[in-house]
Coordinates of C-alpha atoms and ligand atoms in Angstrom, one line a residue:
M3 CA -40.2 41.6 -6.3
P4 CA -38.1 38.6 -7.7
I5 CA -36.7 39.0 -11.1
T6 CA -37.4 36.7 -14.0
V7 CA -34.4 35.2 -15.7
G8 CA -33.3 33.2 -18.7
V9 CA -30.1 31.2 -18.4
I10 CA -28.0 30.3 -21.5
G11 CA -25.3 27.6 -21.1
C12 CA -25.4 24.7 -18.6
G13 CA -21.8 23.5 -18.3
N14 CA -19.4 23.4 -15.4
I15 CA -20.0 26.9 -14.1
A16 CA -23.8 26.9 -14.4
Q17 CA -24.3 24.9 -11.1
F18 CA -23.0 27.8 -9.1
H19 CA -25.2 30.4 -10.8
F20 CA -28.3 28.2 -10.5
A21 CA -27.6 27.8 -6.8
G22 CA -27.2 31.6 -6.5
L23 CA -30.4 32.3 -8.4
Q24 CA -32.3 29.8 -6.2
Q25 CA -31.0 31.4 -3.0
A26 CA -31.8 34.9 -4.4
G27 CA -35.4 33.8 -5.1
A28 CA -35.2 34.5 -8.8
R29 CA -37.8 33.0 -11.1
V30 CA -35.9 31.0 -13.8
K31 CA -38.3 31.0 -16.7
W32 CA -36.0 29.7 -19.5
V33 CA -32.9 27.4 -19.5
S34 CA -30.9 26.9 -22.7
D35 CA -28.1 24.7 -23.9
L36 CA -27.1 23.4 -27.3
A37 CA -27.3 20.0 -25.6
E38 CA -30.8 19.6 -24.3
E39 CA -29.8 17.0 -21.7
R40 CA -27.7 19.6 -19.9
A41 CA -30.5 22.1 -19.8
R42 CA -33.3 19.7 -18.8
P43 CA -32.3 18.9 -15.1
Y44 CA -32.1 22.6 -14.3
A45 CA -35.4 23.4 -16.2
E46 CA -37.1 20.7 -14.1
R47 CA -35.7 22.0 -10.9
F48 CA -37.0 25.5 -11.6
G49 CA -40.1 24.6 -13.5
A50 CA -38.6 26.4 -16.5
R51 CA -38.9 26.0 -20.3
V52 CA -36.0 24.4 -22.2
A53 CA -34.6 26.0 -25.4
T54 CA -31.8 24.5 -27.5
D55 CA -31.9 27.7 -29.5
Y56 CA -31.3 30.6 -27.0
R57 CA -33.1 33.0 -29.3
E58 CA -36.4 31.6 -28.2
M59 CA -36.1 33.4 -24.9
I60 CA -34.7 36.7 -26.3
G61 CA -37.4 39.3 -26.4
D62 CA -39.7 37.5 -24.0
P63 CA -41.3 40.5 -22.2
E64 CA -41.4 38.7 -18.9
V65 CA -37.6 38.2 -18.8
D66 CA -35.8 40.8 -16.9
A67 CA -32.3 39.4 -17.2
I68 CA -30.3 36.9 -19.3
W69 CA -27.5 35.0 -17.6
V70 CA -24.8 34.1 -20.2
L71 CA -22.8 31.1 -19.1
T72 CA -21.7 29.7 -22.5
V73 CA -18.1 29.2 -23.4
S74 CA -16.5 32.6 -23.8
A75 CA -16.3 32.2 -27.6
A76 CA -20.2 32.6 -27.7
H77 CA -20.4 35.5 -25.4
R78 CA -20.4 38.3 -28.0
E79 CA -23.2 36.9 -30.1
V80 CA -25.4 36.0 -27.1
C81 CA -24.8 39.2 -25.1
L82 CA -25.4 41.4 -28.1
A83 CA -28.7 39.7 -28.9
A84 CA -29.9 40.0 -25.2
I85 CA -28.9 43.6 -25.0
E86 CA -30.5 44.5 -28.3
A87 CA -33.8 43.1 -26.9
G88 CA -33.4 45.3 -23.8
H89 CA -32.7 42.7 -21.2
A90 CA -30.2 43.2 -18.3
V91 CA -27.3 40.8 -18.8
V92 CA -25.0 38.9 -16.4
C93 CA -22.1 37.3 -18.4
E94 CA -19.5 34.9 -17.0
K95 CA -15.8 35.9 -17.3
T96 CA -14.0 36.5 -19.6
L97 CA -16.4 38.8 -21.2
A98 CA -15.1 37.9 -24.7
T99 CA -12.2 36.2 -26.3
N100 CA -10.7 39.5 -27.4
A101 CA -10.8 43.2 -26.3
D102 CA -12.6 44.4 -29.4
D103 CA -15.6 42.1 -28.8
A104 CA -15.6 43.0 -25.1
L105 CA -15.7 46.7 -26.0
A106 CA -18.5 46.2 -28.5
I107 CA -20.6 44.4 -25.8
V108 CA -20.2 47.1 -23.1
Q109 CA -20.8 49.9 -25.6
A110 CA -24.0 48.2 -26.8
A111 CA -25.1 47.8 -23.1
Q112 CA -24.4 51.5 -22.4
A113 CA -26.1 52.7 -25.6
K114 CA -29.2 50.6 -24.8
G115 CA -29.1 51.7 -21.1
V116 CA -29.4 48.1 -19.7
V117 CA -27.8 46.9 -16.5
F118 CA -24.7 44.9 -17.4
Y119 CA -22.3 42.8 -15.4
T120 CA -19.4 40.5 -16.1
S121 CA -19.4 38.0 -13.3
Y122 CA -16.0 38.2 -11.6
M123 CA -17.2 36.4 -8.4
K124 CA -13.8 36.7 -6.5
R125 CA -14.8 40.3 -5.7
F126 CA -17.4 38.7 -3.4
I127 CA -15.1 36.4 -1.5
P128 CA -15.4 37.5 2.2
A129 CA -11.6 37.8 2.6
V130 CA -11.4 40.0 -0.5
Q131 CA -14.3 42.2 0.7
K132 CA -12.6 42.6 4.1
A133 CA -9.4 43.6 2.4
K134 CA -11.2 46.2 0.3
E135 CA -12.7 47.6 3.5
L136 CA -9.3 47.8 5.2
L137 CA -7.4 49.1 2.1
P138 CA -7.6 52.8 3.0
S139 CA -5.9 52.1 6.4
L140 CA -2.7 51.1 4.6
G141 CA -2.2 54.8 3.6
R142 CA 0.0 55.3 0.5
I143 CA 0.4 52.0 -1.4
T144 CA 4.0 51.1 -2.2
S145 CA 4.0 47.6 -3.8
I146 CA 1.6 44.8 -4.7
Y147 CA 2.2 41.2 -5.5
I148 CA -0.6 39.2 -7.0
R149 CA -0.5 35.6 -8.3
S150 CA -2.8 32.8 -9.5
F151 CA -1.0 29.5 -9.4
Q152 CA -3.5 26.8 -10.5
P153 CA -2.7 23.1 -10.4
A154 CA -3.1 21.3 -13.7
G155 CA -0.9 18.2 -13.4
D156 CA 2.3 17.7 -15.3
I157 CA 1.5 19.3 -18.7
W158 CA 4.7 21.2 -19.2
D159 CA 7.2 18.7 -20.6
V160 CA 4.8 16.6 -22.6
M161 CA 1.6 17.9 -24.2
P162 CA -1.4 15.7 -23.4
E163 CA -2.4 13.6 -26.4
S164 CA -6.1 14.6 -26.2
G165 CA -8.5 16.7 -24.2
F166 CA -8.5 20.3 -23.0
F167 CA -4.7 20.9 -23.2
H168 CA -4.1 19.2 -26.6
T169 CA -3.3 21.4 -29.6
P170 CA -3.9 19.3 -32.8
P171 CA -1.4 19.9 -35.6
G172 CA -2.7 22.9 -37.6
G173 CA -5.8 23.2 -35.4
A174 CA -6.9 25.0 -32.2
S175 CA -6.9 23.5 -28.7
S176 CA -10.1 23.6 -26.6
V177 CA -8.3 26.1 -24.4
I178 CA -8.3 28.6 -27.3
S179 CA -11.5 27.6 -29.1
N180 CA -13.6 27.8 -25.9
Y181 CA -11.9 30.4 -23.8
G182 CA -9.7 32.4 -26.2
G183 CA -6.5 32.2 -24.2
G184 CA -4.4 30.0 -21.9
A185 CA -3.3 30.6 -18.3
L186 CA -3.4 34.4 -18.7
T187 CA -7.1 34.2 -19.7
C188 CA -8.4 31.2 -17.8
C189 CA -6.5 31.7 -14.5
G190 CA -5.1 35.2 -14.6
S191 CA -8.3 37.1 -15.6
H192 CA -9.6 37.0 -12.0
I193 CA -6.5 38.6 -10.6
L194 CA -6.4 41.2 -13.3
D195 CA -10.0 42.1 -12.2
L196 CA -8.8 42.2 -8.5
T197 CA -5.9 44.5 -9.6
C198 CA -8.4 46.9 -11.1
H199 CA -10.8 46.5 -8.2
F200 CA -8.2 47.4 -5.6
L201 CA -5.8 49.7 -7.4
G202 CA -7.6 51.1 -10.5
R203 CA -6.8 50.6 -14.1
P204 CA -3.1 50.0 -14.9
H205 CA -1.7 52.5 -17.4
R206 CA 1.4 50.7 -18.5
V207 CA 2.3 47.0 -18.8
Y208 CA 5.4 44.9 -19.3
G209 CA 4.4 41.3 -20.0
Q210 CA 6.0 38.0 -20.6
M211 CA 4.4 34.7 -21.6
H212 CA 5.5 31.1 -22.0
I213 CA 3.9 29.3 -24.9
P214 CA 5.5 25.9 -25.5
E215 CA 6.4 24.9 -29.0
G216 CA 3.5 23.1 -30.8
R217 CA 0.8 24.6 -28.6
D218 CA -1.5 27.6 -29.2
Y219 CA -1.9 28.6 -25.5
D220 CA 0.3 30.0 -22.7
L221 CA 1.1 28.0 -19.6
Q222 CA 2.5 31.0 -17.8
A223 CA 2.2 34.8 -17.9
N224 CA 4.0 37.4 -15.9
A225 CA 3.7 41.2 -15.9
L226 CA 4.7 44.4 -14.2
L227 CA 1.5 46.6 -14.2
E228 CA 2.0 50.2 -13.4
T229 CA -1.0 51.8 -11.6
A230 CA -1.5 55.2 -10.0
N231 CA -1.4 53.3 -6.7
G232 CA 1.9 51.5 -7.1
P233 CA 3.5 48.8 -9.2
V234 CA 1.8 45.4 -9.4
H235 CA 3.9 42.3 -9.7
Y236 CA 1.6 39.8 -11.5
E237 CA 2.1 36.1 -12.2
T238 CA -0.2 33.3 -13.3
I239 CA 0.6 29.7 -14.2
W240 CA -0.8 26.2 -14.6
H241 CA 1.6 24.2 -12.5
P242 CA 2.2 20.5 -11.4
L243 CA 2.7 21.2 -7.7
S244 CA -0.1 19.4 -5.9
R245 CA 0.5 20.5 -2.2
I246 CA 1.2 24.2 -2.3
G247 CA -1.1 27.1 -1.3
F248 CA -2.4 28.1 2.1
L249 CA -4.7 25.1 2.2
R250 CA -1.9 22.8 0.8
D251 CA -4.3 21.6 -2.0
G252 CA -2.3 23.0 -4.9
W253 CA -4.4 26.1 -5.3
D254 CA -2.0 29.1 -4.7
E255 CA -3.8 32.3 -5.4
R256 CA -3.0 35.3 -3.3
M257 CA -2.5 39.0 -3.2
E258 CA -0.1 41.1 -1.0
I259 CA -0.7 44.8 -0.8
N260 CA 1.9 46.9 1.0
G261 CA 1.3 50.4 2.2
L262 CA 3.2 52.9 4.4
N263 CA 1.0 51.9 7.4
G264 CA 0.7 48.2 7.0
R265 CA 0.1 45.2 4.8
L266 CA -2.8 43.1 3.6
D267 CA -2.5 39.4 2.5
I268 CA -5.4 37.8 0.8
Y269 CA -5.8 34.1 0.1
T270 CA -8.5 32.7 -2.1
T271 CA -9.9 29.2 -2.8
W272 CA -10.3 26.9 -5.7
W273 CA -13.2 28.2 -7.8
S274 CA -15.0 24.9 -7.9
E275 CA -14.7 24.2 -4.2
V276 CA -15.8 27.6 -2.8
D277 CA -18.7 26.0 -0.9
T278 CA -16.3 23.8 1.1
K279 CA -13.1 25.8 1.4
A280 CA -12.2 28.9 3.4
S281 CA -10.7 32.2 2.6
L282 CA -8.2 34.3 4.6
C283 CA -7.3 38.0 5.0
V284 CA -4.3 39.0 7.2
H285 CA -3.9 42.6 8.1
Y286 CA -0.7 43.9 9.6
D287 CA -0.9 47.3 11.3
N288 CA 2.4 49.0 11.6
A289 CA 1.3 51.5 14.3
T290 CA 0.5 48.7 16.8
G291 CA 2.6 45.9 15.4
V292 CA -0.4 43.7 15.5
S293 CA -1.3 41.2 12.8
T294 CA -5.0 40.2 12.6
E295 CA -6.2 37.1 10.8
Y296 CA -9.7 37.2 9.4
R297 CA -10.6 33.5 8.7
Y298 CA -13.8 32.9 6.9
A299 CA -15.8 29.8 6.8
P300 CA -16.6 28.4 3.3
V301 CA -19.2 30.6 1.7
S302 CA -20.0 30.7 -2.0
P303 CA -19.0 34.0 -3.7
F304 CA -21.2 33.0 -6.6
N305 CA -24.3 33.2 -4.3
R306 CA -23.2 36.6 -3.0
A307 CA -22.4 37.9 -6.5
V308 CA -25.8 36.6 -7.9
A309 CA -27.6 38.2 -5.0
F310 CA -25.9 41.5 -5.8
F311 CA -26.8 41.3 -9.5
C312 CA -30.4 40.3 -8.8
E313 CA -31.0 43.1 -6.3
N314 CA -29.7 45.8 -8.7
I315 CA -31.5 44.4 -11.7
A316 CA -34.7 44.4 -9.7
R317 CA -34.1 48.1 -8.9
G318 CA -32.9 49.0 -12.4
T319 CA -29.6 50.2 -10.9
Q320 CA -26.0 49.3 -11.8
G321 CA -24.8 49.5 -8.2
D322 CA -21.1 49.8 -7.5
Q323 CA -19.8 47.3 -10.1
S324 CA -19.0 49.1 -13.4
P325 CA -20.4 47.7 -16.7
L326 CA -16.8 48.1 -17.9
T327 CA -15.4 45.4 -15.6
G328 CA -15.2 42.7 -18.3
Y329 CA -13.8 45.0 -20.9
D330 CA -11.1 46.2 -18.5
V331 CA -9.8 42.7 -18.0
D332 CA -9.9 41.8 -21.7
E333 CA -8.0 45.0 -22.6
L334 CA -5.3 44.1 -20.1
I335 CA -5.1 40.5 -21.4
A336 CA -4.6 41.9 -24.9
T337 CA -2.0 44.4 -23.8
I338 CA 0.0 41.9 -21.8
T339 CA -0.1 39.6 -24.8
R340 CA 1.1 42.4 -27.1
S341 CA 3.8 43.5 -24.7
A342 CA 5.1 39.9 -24.4
R343 CA 5.2 39.6 -28.2
L344 CA 7.1 42.9 -28.6
G345 CA 9.4 42.2 -25.7
Q346 CA 8.9 45.8 -24.3
A347 CA 6.6 47.7 -22.0
V348 CA 3.5 49.3 -23.6
D349 CA 0.8 51.7 -22.6
V350 CA -2.7 50.3 -22.1
P351 CA -4.8 51.7 -24.9
W352 CA -8.0 52.3 -22.9
R353 CA -10.8 53.0 -25.4
T354 CA -13.6 53.9 -23.0
Ligands
NAD416 N1 -15.7 32.2 -12.6 C1 -14.9 31.1 -12.7 O1 -14.0 30.9 -11.9 C2 -15.0 30.3 -13.9 C3 -14.6 29.0 -13.9 C4 -14.8 28.2 -15.1 C5 -15.4 28.7 -16.2 N2 -15.8 30.0 -16.2 C6 -16.4 30.7 -17.4 O2 -17.7 30.1 -17.5 C7 -18.1 30.1 -18.9 C8 -18.5 28.6 -19.2 O3 -17.4 27.8 -18.9 P1 -17.7 26.2 -18.6 O4 -16.5 25.7 -18.0 O5 -19.0 26.1 -17.8 O6 -17.9 25.7 -20.0 P2 -18.6 24.3 -20.5 O7 -18.0 23.9 -21.8 O8 -18.6 23.3 -19.3 O9 -20.1 24.8 -20.6 C9 -20.6 25.7 -21.6 C10 -21.9 25.3 -22.1 O10 -22.4 26.3 -23.0 C11 -23.2 25.6 -24.0 N3 -23.3 26.5 -25.1 C12 -22.3 26.9 -25.9 N4 -22.8 27.8 -26.9 C13 -24.1 27.9 -26.6 C14 -25.2 28.6 -27.2 N5 -25.0 29.3 -28.3 N6 -26.5 28.4 -26.7 C15 -26.7 27.7 -25.6 N7 -25.7 27.0 -25.0 C16 -24.5 27.1 -25.5 C17 -22.4 24.3 -24.2 O11 -23.2 23.4 -24.9 C18 -22.0 23.9 -22.8 O12 -22.9 23.1 -22.2 C19 -16.8 30.5 -19.7 O13 -16.9 31.8 -20.1 C20 -15.7 30.3 -18.7 O14 -14.6 31.2 -18.9 C21 -15.6 30.8 -15.1

């Protein structure tokens, strides 16, 4: 039985979720955006109703689930309203712009007993799924390197005079007002999620961040994350190098997991080009000395994530993705930020 959905927020990321919902056969009944012209094309495609005020769809008894695709700054309000009305919720990452709000959202979902996901779609990249399957074969994990280097042009020496990366004097940049954080939040959140997904929650963190003078956001964040499964060397950055990465397109996001029996290397693709670019997992097995490359044709992890969400929501089950996923990442972002400010390692204050 297909689920009935309301979608809130029709910006950049929405196209991928709508494609996934279409492929999953979901019935989209409502489409909302503050700007009606952004909602209308999707509403027409799905035969859905348009709402410039998302509250029109909240409480509609036909709606099984609400997809929250607004800027992160609006996630708390919209998620809490949807949860309170008893809908299942799928929210884009990051769950909130701070860990307190993320905690409030997941606790509300748990108290209400609704299915709740933060959409970290990189878990659904085929190379990532292959690596997760092969992880136990590595035996004891000794060391992990994970990085998200994302190309952003030359924004280091001179701050752009307008647009996303501009911080007005005394005001907030769009980076902060929309997403709540810079490189650590926008680029690095996915690989914090993959860290938790592969290795479990880190318990101690030593972070560093580079925030240029006159700006309110970081261009780079590094951390040493201690987990029960080995130390994670973590690095995220907006950089000007246009031809690095395994596809030489400037996107350089990868993970290396070393164990006593072998190594896994995982290479992911630009989030907005997942339909056209491949992913790669390389497995080295020390017993045979053989390296095996798993090269995957382009496939949208959004479609796979949305299919997983829809199937579970239809069954009323959470499945094997915890409702805490989004909180875990936001608590790590807060802890790395605090550690960087203090200049010392700190324990992660897990609150649930
Ligand atoms: N998974 C990824 O790789 C990835 C990539 C980009 C963005 N994102 C996330 O997706 C979310 C949206 O980002 P985006 O780039 O699409 O932003 P965007 O600014 O392009 O779109 C957001 C839309 O939400 C609408 N909106 C804001 N508040 C609203 C409200 N109260 N009711 C209805 N509509 C509202 C805005 O009008 C806008 O059209 C963010 O949380 C962001 O972090 C994830």
